[in-house]
XYZ file of C-alpha atoms in Angstrom:
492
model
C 89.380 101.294 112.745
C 85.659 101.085 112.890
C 85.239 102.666 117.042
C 86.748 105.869 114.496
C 84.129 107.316 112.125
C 85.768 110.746 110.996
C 88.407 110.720 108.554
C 91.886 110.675 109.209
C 92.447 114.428 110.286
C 89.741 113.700 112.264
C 90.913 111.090 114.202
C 93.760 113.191 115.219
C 91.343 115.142 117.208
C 89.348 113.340 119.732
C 86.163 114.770 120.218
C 85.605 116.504 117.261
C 82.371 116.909 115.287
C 82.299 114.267 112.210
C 80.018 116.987 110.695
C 82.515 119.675 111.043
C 84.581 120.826 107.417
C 88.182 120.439 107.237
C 89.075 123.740 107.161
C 86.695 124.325 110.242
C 88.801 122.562 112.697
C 91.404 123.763 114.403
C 94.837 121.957 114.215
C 95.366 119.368 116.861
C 98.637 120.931 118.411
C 96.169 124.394 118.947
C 93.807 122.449 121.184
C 93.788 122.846 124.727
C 94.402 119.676 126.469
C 91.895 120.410 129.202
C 89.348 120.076 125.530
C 91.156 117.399 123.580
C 91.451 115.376 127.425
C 88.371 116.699 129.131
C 86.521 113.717 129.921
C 87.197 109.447 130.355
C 85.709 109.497 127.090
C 87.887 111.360 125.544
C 90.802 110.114 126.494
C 90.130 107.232 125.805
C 89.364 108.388 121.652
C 92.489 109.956 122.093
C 93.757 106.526 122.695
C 91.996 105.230 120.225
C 93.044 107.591 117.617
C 96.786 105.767 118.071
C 95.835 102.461 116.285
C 94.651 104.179 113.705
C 98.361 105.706 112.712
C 99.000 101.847 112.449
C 96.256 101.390 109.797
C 97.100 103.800 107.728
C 97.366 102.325 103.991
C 100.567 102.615 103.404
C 101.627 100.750 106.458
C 100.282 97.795 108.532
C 96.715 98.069 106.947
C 97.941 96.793 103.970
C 100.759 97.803 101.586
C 103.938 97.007 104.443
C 103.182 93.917 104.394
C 103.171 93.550 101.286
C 106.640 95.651 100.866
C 108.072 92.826 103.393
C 107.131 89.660 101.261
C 107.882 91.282 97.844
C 111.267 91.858 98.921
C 111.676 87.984 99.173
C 111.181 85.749 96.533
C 107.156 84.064 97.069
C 105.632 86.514 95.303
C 105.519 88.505 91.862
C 104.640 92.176 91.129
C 103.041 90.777 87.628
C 101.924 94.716 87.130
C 104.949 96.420 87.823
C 103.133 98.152 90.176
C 105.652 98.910 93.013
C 108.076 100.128 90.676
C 111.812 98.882 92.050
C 110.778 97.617 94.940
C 111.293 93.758 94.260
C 114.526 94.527 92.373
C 116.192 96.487 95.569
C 116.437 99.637 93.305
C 114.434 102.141 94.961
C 115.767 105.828 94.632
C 115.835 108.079 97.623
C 112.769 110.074 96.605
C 110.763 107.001 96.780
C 107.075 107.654 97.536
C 107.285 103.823 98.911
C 109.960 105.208 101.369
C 107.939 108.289 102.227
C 104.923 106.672 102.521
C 106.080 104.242 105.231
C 107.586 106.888 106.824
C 105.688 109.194 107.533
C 102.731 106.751 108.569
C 104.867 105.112 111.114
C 105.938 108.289 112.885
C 102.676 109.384 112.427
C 101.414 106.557 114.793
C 104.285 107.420 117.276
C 103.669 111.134 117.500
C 99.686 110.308 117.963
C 101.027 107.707 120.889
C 103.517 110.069 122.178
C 100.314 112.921 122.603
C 97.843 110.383 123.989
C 100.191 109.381 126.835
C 101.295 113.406 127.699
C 97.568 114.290 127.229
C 96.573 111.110 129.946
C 99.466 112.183 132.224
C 98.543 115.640 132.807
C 95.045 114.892 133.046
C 95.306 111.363 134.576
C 92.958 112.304 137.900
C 89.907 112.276 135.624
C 90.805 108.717 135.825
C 91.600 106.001 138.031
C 94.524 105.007 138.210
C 94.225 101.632 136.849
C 92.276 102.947 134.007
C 95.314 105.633 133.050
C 98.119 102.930 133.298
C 96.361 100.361 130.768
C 95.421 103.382 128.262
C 99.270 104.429 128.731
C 100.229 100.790 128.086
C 98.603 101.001 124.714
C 99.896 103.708 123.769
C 103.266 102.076 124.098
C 102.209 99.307 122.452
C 101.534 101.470 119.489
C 104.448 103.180 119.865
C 106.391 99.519 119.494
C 104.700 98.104 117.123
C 105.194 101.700 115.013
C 109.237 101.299 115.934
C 109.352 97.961 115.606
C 108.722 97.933 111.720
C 110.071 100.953 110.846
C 113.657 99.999 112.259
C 112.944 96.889 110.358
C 112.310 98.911 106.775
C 114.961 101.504 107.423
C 118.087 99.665 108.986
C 119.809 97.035 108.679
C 118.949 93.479 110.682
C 120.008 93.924 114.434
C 123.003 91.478 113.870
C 124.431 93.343 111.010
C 126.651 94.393 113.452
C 128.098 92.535 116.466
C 126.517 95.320 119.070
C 123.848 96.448 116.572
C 125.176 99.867 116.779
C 124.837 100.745 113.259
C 122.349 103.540 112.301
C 118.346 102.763 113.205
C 115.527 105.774 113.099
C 114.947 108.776 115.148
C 113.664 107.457 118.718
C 110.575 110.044 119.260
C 109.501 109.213 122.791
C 108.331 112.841 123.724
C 105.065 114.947 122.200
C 106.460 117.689 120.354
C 104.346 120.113 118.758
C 104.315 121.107 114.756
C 107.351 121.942 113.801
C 109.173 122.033 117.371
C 112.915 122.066 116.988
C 113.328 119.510 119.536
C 112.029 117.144 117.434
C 114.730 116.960 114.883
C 116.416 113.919 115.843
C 119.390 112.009 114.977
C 119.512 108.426 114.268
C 119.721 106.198 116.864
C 121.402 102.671 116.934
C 119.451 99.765 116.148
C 120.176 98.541 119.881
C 119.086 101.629 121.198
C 115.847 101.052 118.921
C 115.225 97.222 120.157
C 116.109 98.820 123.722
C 113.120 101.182 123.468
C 110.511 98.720 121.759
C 111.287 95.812 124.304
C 110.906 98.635 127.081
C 108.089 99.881 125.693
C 106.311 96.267 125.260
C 107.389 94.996 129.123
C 106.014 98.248 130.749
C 102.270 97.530 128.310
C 102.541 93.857 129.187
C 102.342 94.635 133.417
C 98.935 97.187 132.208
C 97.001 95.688 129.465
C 94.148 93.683 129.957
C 93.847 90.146 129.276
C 90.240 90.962 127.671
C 88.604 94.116 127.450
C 84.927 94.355 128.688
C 81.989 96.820 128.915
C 81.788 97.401 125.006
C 79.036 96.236 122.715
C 81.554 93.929 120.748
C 84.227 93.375 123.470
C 85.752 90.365 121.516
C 86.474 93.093 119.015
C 88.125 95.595 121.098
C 89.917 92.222 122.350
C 91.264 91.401 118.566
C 92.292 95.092 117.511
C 93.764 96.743 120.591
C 96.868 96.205 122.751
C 96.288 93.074 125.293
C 98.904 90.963 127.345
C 98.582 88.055 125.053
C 99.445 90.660 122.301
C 102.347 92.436 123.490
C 103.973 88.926 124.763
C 103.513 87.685 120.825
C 104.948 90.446 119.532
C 108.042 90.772 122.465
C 108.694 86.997 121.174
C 109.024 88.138 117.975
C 111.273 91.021 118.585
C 113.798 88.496 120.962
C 113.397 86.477 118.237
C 114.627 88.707 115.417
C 117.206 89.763 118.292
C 118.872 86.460 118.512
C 117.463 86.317 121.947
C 116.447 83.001 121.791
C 115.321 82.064 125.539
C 113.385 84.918 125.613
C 111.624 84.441 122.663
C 110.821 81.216 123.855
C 109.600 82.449 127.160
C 107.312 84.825 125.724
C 105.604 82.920 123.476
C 105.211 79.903 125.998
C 103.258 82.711 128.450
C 100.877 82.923 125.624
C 100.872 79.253 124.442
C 100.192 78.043 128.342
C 97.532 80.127 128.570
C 98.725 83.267 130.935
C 97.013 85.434 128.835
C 93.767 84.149 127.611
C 92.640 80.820 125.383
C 94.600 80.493 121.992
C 94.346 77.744 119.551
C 94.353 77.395 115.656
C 91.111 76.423 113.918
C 90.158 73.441 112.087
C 90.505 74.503 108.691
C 94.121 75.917 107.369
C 91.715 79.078 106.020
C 90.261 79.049 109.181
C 91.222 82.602 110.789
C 90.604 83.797 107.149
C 87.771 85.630 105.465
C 84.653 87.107 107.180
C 83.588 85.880 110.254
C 86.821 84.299 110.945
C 88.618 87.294 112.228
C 87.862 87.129 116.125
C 88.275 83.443 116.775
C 91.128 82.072 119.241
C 93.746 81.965 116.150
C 94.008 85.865 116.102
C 95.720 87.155 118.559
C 96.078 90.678 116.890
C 95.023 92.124 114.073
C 94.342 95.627 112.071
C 91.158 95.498 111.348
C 88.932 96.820 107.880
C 85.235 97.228 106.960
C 82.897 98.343 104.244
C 83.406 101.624 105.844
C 86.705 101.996 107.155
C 89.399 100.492 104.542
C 92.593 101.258 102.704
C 91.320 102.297 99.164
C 91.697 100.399 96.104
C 95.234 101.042 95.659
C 96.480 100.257 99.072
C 94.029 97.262 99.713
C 95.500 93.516 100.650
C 92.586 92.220 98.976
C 92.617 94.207 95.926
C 96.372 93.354 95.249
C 96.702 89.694 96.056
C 92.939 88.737 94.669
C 92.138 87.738 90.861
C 89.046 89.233 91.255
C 90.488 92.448 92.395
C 93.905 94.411 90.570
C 95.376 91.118 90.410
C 99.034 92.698 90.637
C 100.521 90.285 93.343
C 101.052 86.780 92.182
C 102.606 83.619 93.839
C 106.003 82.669 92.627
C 107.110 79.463 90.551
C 109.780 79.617 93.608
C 106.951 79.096 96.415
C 104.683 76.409 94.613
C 107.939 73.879 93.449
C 109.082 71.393 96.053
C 112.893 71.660 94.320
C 112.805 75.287 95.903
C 110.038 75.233 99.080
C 110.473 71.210 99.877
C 108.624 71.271 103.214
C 105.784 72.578 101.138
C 104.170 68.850 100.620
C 102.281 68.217 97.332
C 98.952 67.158 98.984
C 99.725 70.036 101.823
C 96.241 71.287 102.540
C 97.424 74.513 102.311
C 97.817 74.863 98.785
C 93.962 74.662 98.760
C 94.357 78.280 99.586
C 95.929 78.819 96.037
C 94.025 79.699 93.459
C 94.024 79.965 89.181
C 92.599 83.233 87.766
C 90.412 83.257 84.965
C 90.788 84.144 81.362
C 94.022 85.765 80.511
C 95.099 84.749 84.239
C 94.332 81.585 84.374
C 98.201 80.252 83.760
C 98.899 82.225 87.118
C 98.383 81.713 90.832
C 96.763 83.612 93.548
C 96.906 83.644 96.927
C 92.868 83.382 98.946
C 93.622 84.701 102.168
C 92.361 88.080 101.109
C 89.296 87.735 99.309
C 86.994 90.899 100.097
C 87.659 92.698 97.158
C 84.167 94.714 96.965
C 84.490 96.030 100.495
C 88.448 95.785 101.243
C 87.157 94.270 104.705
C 90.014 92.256 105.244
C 91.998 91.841 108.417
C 95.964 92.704 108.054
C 97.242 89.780 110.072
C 99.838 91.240 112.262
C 100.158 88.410 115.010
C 98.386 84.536 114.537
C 98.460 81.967 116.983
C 100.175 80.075 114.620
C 103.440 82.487 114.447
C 103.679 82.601 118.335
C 104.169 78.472 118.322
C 106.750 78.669 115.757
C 108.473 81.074 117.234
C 108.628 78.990 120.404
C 109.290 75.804 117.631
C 112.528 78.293 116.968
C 113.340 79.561 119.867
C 113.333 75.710 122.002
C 115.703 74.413 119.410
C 117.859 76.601 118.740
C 118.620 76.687 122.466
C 118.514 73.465 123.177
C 121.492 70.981 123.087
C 119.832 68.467 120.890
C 117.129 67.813 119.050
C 114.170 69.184 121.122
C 111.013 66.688 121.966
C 108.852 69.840 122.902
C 110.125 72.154 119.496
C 109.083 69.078 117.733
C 105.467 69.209 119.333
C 104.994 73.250 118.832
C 106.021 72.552 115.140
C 103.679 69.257 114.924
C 100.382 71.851 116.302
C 100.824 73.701 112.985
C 102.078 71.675 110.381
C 99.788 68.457 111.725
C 96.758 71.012 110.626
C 98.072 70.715 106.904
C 99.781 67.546 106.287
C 97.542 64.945 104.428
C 100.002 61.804 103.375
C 103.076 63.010 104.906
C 103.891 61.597 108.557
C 104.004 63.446 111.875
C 107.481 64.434 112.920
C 108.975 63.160 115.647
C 112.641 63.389 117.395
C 113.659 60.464 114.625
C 113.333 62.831 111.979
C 115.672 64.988 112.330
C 119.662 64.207 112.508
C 120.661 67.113 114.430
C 118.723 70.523 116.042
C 120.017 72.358 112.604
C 117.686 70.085 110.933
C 114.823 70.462 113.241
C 115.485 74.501 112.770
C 115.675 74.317 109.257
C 112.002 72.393 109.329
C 110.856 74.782 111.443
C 111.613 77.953 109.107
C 110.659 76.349 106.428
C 106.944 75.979 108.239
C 107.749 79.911 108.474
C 107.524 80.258 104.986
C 104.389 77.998 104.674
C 102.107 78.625 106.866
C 103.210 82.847 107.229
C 103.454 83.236 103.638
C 101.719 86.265 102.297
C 101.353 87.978 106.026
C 104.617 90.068 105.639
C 107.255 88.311 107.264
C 109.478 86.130 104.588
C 112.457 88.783 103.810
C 112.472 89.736 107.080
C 113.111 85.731 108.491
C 115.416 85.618 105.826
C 117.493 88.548 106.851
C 117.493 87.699 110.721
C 119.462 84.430 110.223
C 121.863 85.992 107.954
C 120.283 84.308 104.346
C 120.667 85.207 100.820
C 117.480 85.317 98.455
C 117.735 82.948 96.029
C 115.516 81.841 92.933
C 113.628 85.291 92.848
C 111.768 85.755 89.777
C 111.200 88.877 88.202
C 107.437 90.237 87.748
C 107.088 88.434 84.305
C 107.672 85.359 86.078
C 110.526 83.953 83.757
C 113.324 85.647 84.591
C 115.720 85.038 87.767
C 116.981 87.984 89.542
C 120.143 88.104 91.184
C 121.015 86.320 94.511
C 120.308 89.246 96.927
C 122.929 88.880 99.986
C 122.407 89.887 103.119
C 123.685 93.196 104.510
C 123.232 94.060 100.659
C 122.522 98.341 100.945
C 119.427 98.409 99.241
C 117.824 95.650 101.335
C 116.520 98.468 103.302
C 114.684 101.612 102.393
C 116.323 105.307 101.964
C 115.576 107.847 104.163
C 113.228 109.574 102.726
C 114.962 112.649 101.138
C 112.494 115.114 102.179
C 113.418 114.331 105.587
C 116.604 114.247 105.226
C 116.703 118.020 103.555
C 113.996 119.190 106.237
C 115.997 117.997 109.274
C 119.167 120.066 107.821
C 120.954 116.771 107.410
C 120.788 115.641 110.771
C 119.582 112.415 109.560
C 122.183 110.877 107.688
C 121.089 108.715 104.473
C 121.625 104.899 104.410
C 124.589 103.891 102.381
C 123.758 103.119 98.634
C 120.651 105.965 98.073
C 123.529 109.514 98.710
């Protein structure tokens, strides 16, 4: 994140020298705290240094969302780049796996350190100042749990009590190698338990805005606020089942509890630079010329002709027969693209587009997800079809319908129609942002019409609760922990 200017080792170490060699530093879990937590200002880099687990390439900087969509059917690995990902064959030792791994519980431990470091040292602050850094470290340490429960474990209703195997719930600071870290899986309730705790307690402490930065609407956009941790708690009721929740936490944000949201004109509109900090983004990870996954791990450089070119957009997503709220003259199909030359037969996705300096925003949470989620959430728990679902679905799909009418009530015979419209808005106006296999999953659906990465041939219809749907445990791990973790079925 750009407030960090060392390299990654380095931002495990607030206060360090960014002129200082590797080898010259001393390892974080050496460091006195009264040194690593000597000052407000350190502490708060300490803080800091916890969003930056998050970006790491191979996670919410780029490549998981990627991992989420290619699992679903809109997109094409035309380079057979991520190896057996999009045909649910990935093998036990996959670097994919590891990779994910490894950078989510990398963001956890760095949250779990910042909040012991702020405790024991919390009278260099005040105490308002200590709860709100604690509060996003939690939110890190969510957001971190969140999607790696998601990758590793089955959907929370694969089981009526969601007690079937999750991840490792790290909630203490342990230090390198500390047996007390070798942890069991816990349930997936237990998981959704511990992320919904974590997000209520940051949702009392975060700001609304933060202030008394150089580029406060920045800080606003990238770290932990109350209008962030409400989006994403809607989310997680959402993928729960727990529909009124869902719909009460998004309505805090849509109402305006937590600050001014609203989409932007133009359906490309909280796309591209300059378009990161406006009132559609409600959170993002964000990238610059000098802070940036590299070419390999980049949004931009997979999705863009003009970069690798690897990621294309199905046959499946562009055909009304299989994506029929996607309208012909929808405006969003502006936002897909032809290549050029030997590409030129294919289509491309624009809502990554700085290839030369990878600078582009990971979307994590748009204004436009938090009013379909309360779209969702009102009808689904309402007894017919809902007037005010109707109008939070309207808000984003009246941005990029040209000839097609508004809905209204009329349209719809029954609230399973009205849910089935709103999904399929979902799949629209998300695509490409890392949530389609994972909205497929939560209501219990098959993938269907999935091409293969020549963009010919039809995969199999993958079920749900199929084993390889989710990741393995990384071997490694497994072996390292002396098999307390226990491998997901399909990967022994």
């Amino acid at each position: 994140m750009r407030y960090i200017l060392c390299g990654l080792l380095l931002m495990t170490i607030a206060g360090s020298s960014c002129h200082k060699k590797v080898l010259d530093i001393e390892p974080k879990d050496l460091l006195s705290s009264d040194l690593a937590f000597s000052t407000p200002e350190k502490i708060e880099a300490a803080t800091i240094a916890a969003y930056d687990g998050l970006q790491n390439a191979g996670f919410l900087s780029g490549r998981a969302l990627i991992y989420v969509d290619l699992l679903a059917e809109d997109i094409l690995d035309r380079n057979g780049f991520f190896t057996d990902l999009p045909r649910y064959n990935l093998l036990a030792n996959s670097g994919i796996a590891a990779n994910v791994w490894t950078a989510g519980y990398n963001a956890i431990a760095k949250a779990n350190r910042a909040i012991a470091g702020i405790t024991a040292n919390s009278s260099k602050l005040t105490p308002a100042k200590a709860s709100a850094l604690i509060a996003e470290c939690k939110f890190v340490r969510a957001v971190a749990n969140f999607y790696l429960v998601n990758f590793f474990a089955q959907p929370y209703n694969f089981t009526a009590d969601a007690s079937h195997a999750g991840i490792p719930l790290i909630t203490e600071s342990f230090t390198f190698n500390d047996p007390g870290a070798n942890k069991p899986r816990a349930s997936v309730g237990e998981i959704y338990t511990s992320v919904i705790s974590d997000l209520t307690v940051a949702l009392a402490d975060l700001p609304v805005t933060y202030s008394g930065y150089p580029d406060n609407v920045y800080h606003t956009k990238t770290r932990g606020t109350k209008a962030a941790a409400s989006s994403l708690l809607s989310r997680v009721y959402l993928y729960k089942g727990d529909y009124a929740n869902a719909g009460k936490y998004a309505l805090d944000v849509i109402k305006g509890t937590y600050g001014s949201f609203a989409l932007n004109a133009a359906v490309n509109g909280a796309f591209g630079a300059g378009n990161y900090q406006t009132n559609e983004t409600v959170w993002s990870i964000p990238n610059n010329v000098d802070d940036n996954p590299n070419t390999n791990n980049a949004l931009p450089q997979h999705y863009s002709p003009a970069g690798k070119a690897d990621l294309m957009i199905s046959p499946t997503f562009l055909n009304i027969a299989t994506n029929k709220y996607f309208a012909a003259d929808d405006k969003r199909r502006t936002l897909i693209i032809s290549g050029t030359g030997a590409l030129s037969s294919l289509s491309f996705t624009t809502k990554y587009t700085e290839v030369a300096t990878r600078g582009d925003w990971a979307p994590i949470i748009r204004y436009a997800e938090v009013l379909l989620n309360y779209a969702e959430a009102q009808a689904r728990t309402a007894s017919g079809v809902d007037a005010d679902a109707v109008a939070k679905l309207n808000i984003v799909r009246d941005r990029a319908r040209a000839s097609e009418p508004a809905y209204t009530t009329g349209s719809f015979a029954n609230k399973d129609e009205l849910i089935a419209a709103v999904l399929g808005e979902r799949r629209i106006e998300l695509a490409f942002e890392g949530h389609r296999f994972w909205d497929l999953m939560r209501v219990k659906a098959s993938v269907t019409n999935k091409f293969d990465g020549d963009g010919v041939s039809l995969l199999p219809t993958q079920p749900f609760g199929a084993q390889k749907n989710i990741f393995p445990i990384p071997q490694l791990e497994i072996d390292k922990s002396k098999k307390v973790l226990q491998q997901n079925p399909g990967y022994e």
